[in-house]
Coordinates of C-alpha atoms in Angstrom, one line a residue:
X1 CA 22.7 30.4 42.7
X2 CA 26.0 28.9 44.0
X3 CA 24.2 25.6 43.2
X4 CA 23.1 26.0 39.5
X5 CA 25.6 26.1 36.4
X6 CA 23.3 29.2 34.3
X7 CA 22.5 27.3 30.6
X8 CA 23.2 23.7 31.7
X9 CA 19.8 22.5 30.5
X10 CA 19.6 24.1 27.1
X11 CA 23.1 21.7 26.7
X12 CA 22.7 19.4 24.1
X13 CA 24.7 16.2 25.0
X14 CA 26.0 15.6 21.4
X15 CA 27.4 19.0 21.0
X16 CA 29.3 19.2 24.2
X17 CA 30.9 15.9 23.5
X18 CA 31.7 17.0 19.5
X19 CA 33.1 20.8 21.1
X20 CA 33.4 21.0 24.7
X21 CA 32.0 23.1 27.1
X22 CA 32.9 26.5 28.3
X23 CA 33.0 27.7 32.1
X24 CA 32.0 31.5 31.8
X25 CA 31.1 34.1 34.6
X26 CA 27.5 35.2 33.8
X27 CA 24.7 34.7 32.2
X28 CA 25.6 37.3 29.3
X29 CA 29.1 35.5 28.7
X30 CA 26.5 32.4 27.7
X31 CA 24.7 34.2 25.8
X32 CA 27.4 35.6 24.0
X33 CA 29.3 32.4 23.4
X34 CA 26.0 30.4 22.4
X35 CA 25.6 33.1 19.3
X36 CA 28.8 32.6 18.5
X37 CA 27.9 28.8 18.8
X38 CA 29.6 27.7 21.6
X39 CA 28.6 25.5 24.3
X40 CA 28.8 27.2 28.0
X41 CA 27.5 27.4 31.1
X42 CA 27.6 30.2 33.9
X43 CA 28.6 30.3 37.3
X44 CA 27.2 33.7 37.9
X45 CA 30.2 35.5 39.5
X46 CA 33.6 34.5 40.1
X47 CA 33.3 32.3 43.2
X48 CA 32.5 28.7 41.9
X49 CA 30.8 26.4 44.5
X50 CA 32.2 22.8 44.8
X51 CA 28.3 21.6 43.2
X52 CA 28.7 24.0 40.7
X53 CA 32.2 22.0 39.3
X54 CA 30.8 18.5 40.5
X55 CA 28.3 19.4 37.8
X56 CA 30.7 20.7 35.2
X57 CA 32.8 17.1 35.7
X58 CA 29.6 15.6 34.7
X59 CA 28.5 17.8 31.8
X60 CA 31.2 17.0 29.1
X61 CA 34.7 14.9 28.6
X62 CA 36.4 18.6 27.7
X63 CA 35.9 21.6 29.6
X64 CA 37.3 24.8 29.0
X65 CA 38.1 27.5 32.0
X66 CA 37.2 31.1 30.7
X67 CA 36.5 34.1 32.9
X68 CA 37.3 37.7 32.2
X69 CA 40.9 38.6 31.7
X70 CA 40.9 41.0 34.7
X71 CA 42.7 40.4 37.9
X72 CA 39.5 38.9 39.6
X73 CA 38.7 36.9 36.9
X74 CA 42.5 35.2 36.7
X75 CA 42.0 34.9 40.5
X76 CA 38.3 33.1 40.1
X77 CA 40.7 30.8 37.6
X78 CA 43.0 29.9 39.9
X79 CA 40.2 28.7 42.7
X80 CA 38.5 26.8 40.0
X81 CA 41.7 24.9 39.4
X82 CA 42.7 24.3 43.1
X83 CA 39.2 22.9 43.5
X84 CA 39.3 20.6 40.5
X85 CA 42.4 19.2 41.3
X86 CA 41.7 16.3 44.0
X87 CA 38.3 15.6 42.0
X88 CA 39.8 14.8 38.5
X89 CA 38.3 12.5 36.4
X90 CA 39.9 10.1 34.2
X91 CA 39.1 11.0 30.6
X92 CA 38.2 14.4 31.2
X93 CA 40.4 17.2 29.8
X94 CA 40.4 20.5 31.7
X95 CA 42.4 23.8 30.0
X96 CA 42.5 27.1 31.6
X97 CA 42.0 30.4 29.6
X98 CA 43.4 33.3 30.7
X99 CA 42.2 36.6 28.5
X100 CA 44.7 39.6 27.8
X101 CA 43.7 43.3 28.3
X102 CA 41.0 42.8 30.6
X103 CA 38.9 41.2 28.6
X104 CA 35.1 39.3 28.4
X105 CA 35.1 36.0 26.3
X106 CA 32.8 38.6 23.8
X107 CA 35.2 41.4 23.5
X108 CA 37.4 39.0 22.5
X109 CA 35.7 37.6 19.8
X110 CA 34.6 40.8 18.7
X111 CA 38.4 42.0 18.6
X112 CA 39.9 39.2 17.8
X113 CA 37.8 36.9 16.0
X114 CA 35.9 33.3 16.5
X115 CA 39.2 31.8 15.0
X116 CA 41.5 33.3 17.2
X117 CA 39.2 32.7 20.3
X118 CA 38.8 28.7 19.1
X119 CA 42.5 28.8 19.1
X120 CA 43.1 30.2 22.5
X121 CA 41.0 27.3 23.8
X122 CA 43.4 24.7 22.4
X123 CA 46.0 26.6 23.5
X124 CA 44.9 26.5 26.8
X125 CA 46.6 25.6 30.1
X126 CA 46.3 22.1 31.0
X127 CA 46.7 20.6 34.6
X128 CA 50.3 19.6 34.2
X129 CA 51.4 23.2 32.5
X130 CA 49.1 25.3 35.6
X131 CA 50.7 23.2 38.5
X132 CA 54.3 24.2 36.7
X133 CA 53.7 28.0 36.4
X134 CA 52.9 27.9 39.7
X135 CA 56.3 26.3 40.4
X136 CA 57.7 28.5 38.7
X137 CA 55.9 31.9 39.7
X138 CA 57.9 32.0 43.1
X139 CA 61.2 31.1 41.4
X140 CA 62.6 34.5 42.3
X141 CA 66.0 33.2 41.9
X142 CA 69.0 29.9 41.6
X143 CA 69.3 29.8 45.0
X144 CA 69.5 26.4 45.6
X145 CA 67.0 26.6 48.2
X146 CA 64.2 28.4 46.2
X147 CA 64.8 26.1 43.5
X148 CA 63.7 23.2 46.6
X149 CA 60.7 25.5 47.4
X150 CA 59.7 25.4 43.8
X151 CA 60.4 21.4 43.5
X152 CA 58.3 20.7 46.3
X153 CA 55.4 23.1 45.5
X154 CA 54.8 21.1 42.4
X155 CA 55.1 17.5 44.3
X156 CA 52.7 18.7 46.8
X157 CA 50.1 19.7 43.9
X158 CA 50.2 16.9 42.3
X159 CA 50.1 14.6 45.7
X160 CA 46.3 16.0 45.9
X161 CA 45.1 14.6 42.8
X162 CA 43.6 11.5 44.1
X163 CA 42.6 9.1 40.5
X164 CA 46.0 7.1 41.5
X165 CA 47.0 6.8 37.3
X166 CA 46.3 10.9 36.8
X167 CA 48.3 11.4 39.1
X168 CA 51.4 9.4 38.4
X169 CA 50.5 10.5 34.4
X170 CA 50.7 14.2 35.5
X171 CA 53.8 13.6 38.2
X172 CA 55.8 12.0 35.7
X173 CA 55.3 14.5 33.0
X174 CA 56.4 17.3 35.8
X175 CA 59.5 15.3 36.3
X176 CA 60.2 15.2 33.0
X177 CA 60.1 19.0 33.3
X178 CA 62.2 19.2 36.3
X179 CA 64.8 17.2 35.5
X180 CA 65.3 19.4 32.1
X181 CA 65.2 22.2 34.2
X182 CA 67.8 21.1 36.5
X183 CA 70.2 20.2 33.8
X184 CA 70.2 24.0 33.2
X185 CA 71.5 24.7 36.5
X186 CA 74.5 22.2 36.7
X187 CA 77.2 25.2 36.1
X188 CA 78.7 25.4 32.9
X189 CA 77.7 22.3 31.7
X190 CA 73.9 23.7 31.2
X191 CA 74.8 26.7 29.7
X192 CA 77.2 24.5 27.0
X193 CA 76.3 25.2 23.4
X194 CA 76.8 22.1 21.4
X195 CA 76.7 24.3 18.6
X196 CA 80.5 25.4 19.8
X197 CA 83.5 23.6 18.5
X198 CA 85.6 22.5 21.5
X199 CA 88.8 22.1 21.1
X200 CA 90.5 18.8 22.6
X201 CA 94.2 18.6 21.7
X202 CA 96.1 19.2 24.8
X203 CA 99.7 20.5 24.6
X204 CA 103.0 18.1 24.8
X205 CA 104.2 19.6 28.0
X206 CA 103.2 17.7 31.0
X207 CA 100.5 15.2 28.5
X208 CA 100.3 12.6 31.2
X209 CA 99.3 15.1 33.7
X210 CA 96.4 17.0 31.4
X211 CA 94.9 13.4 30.6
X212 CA 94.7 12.4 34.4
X213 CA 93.3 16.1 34.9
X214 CA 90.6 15.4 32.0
X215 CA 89.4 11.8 33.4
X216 CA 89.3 13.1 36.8
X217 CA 87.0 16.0 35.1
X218 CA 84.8 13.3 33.0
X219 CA 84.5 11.2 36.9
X220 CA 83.2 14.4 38.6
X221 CA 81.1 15.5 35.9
X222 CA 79.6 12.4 34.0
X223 CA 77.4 14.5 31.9
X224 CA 80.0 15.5 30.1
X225 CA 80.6 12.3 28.1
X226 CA 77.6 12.8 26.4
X227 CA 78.6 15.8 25.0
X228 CA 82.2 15.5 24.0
X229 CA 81.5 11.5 22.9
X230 CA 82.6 11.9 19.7
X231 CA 85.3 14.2 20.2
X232 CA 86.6 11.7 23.3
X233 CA 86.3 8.9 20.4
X234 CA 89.1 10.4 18.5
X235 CA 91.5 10.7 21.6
X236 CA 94.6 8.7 21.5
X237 CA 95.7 8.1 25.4
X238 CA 99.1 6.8 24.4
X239 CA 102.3 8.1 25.7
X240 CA 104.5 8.4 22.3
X241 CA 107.4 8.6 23.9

């Protein structure tokens, strides 16, 4: 059982390469999705064997994750993705479902609708969005050092991916997040609202003074050139007097 994929040899090779296949629990979610005409396989119950995703690697290019929405089937979810992640294949596109209310991939359907259920599989999570909410699930706070613990979370997942350009692919896309994350945690810089007219005549009295004051504040905080460069532009540093 913790061998065999249930419905991998009714596949037919052309269709999983035109749609995909889907990763289901049991043998009924198969069933289910094949009226509907989908292509899926089982892993009859929620603990997937390292064979059974070896297989699932080798059965089509896109493979979609979908177990029941209840708490053992996000938990069966997760496993699946910590066991595909040093085994990724190049060319092979992985998303992860997660159903609401509790859920079967058939209720869902039946509630929601085939084009509602095809657009929760595009929707899905890829490998790059499930190793950031996982960052970002112990962000409890931005404390410094939780903000480090969530940092290196996310570096040590992707360090186990071992297809060398996947890995640096997926890295730098997390980078990308991280950095635009910590641009929102720079003080009042991040929370600046370029939408906001800011006001950069200074008064007579003491002149010199407020320009020193405002080139020492562009020195400590570079980032702000970027946002005032036009309204820096139109600055005349000239004594008049």
């Amino acid at each position: 059982k913790r061998n065999i994929l249930f419905g991998s040899d009714n596949l037919k090779k052309k269709e999983t390469l035109e749609k995909g296949i889907i990763l289901s629990e049991g043998y009924m979610d198969v069933i289910a999705l094949n009226k509907h005409g989908f292509c899926a396989v089982g892993s009859m119950g929620t603990s997937v064997s390292d064979n059974q995703i070896y297989e699932l690697l080798n059965l089509s290019e896109k493979i979609f994750v979908v177990f029941d929405g209840d708490l053992a089937g996000k938990n069966a979810t997760l496993k699946v993705f910590d066991k595909v992640l040093p085994i990724l294949k190049l060319g092979k596109i992985i998303k992860f479902i997660f159903l609401p209310n509790n859920t079967d991939p058939e209720e869902f359907i039946n509630h929601e609708g085939i084009k509602n259920f095809e657009k929760k599989l595009e929707q899905g999570y890829s490998i790059a969005d499930m190793i950031w909410l996982m960052g970002l699930k112990i962000r409890i706070n931005n404390e410094p050092e939780t903000i480090a613990k969530v940092w290196n979370l996310i570096r040590n997942k992707v360090a186990l991916i071992q297809n060398n350009s996947l890995r640096l692919a997926i890295k730098d896309e997390l980078e990308k997040r991280i950095n635009v994350l910590r641009s929102k945690n720079r003080g009042f810089v991040n929370n600046f609202n370029k939408n906001h007219y800011v006001n950069l005549k200074l008064p007579q009295v003491g002149l010199e003074l407020r320009y020193k004051a405002f080139l020492l504040l562009l020195i400590y905080c570079p980032s702000l050139f970027n946002i005032l460069k036009e309204e820096i532009k139109n600055l005349q540093f000239v004594n008049e007097r």
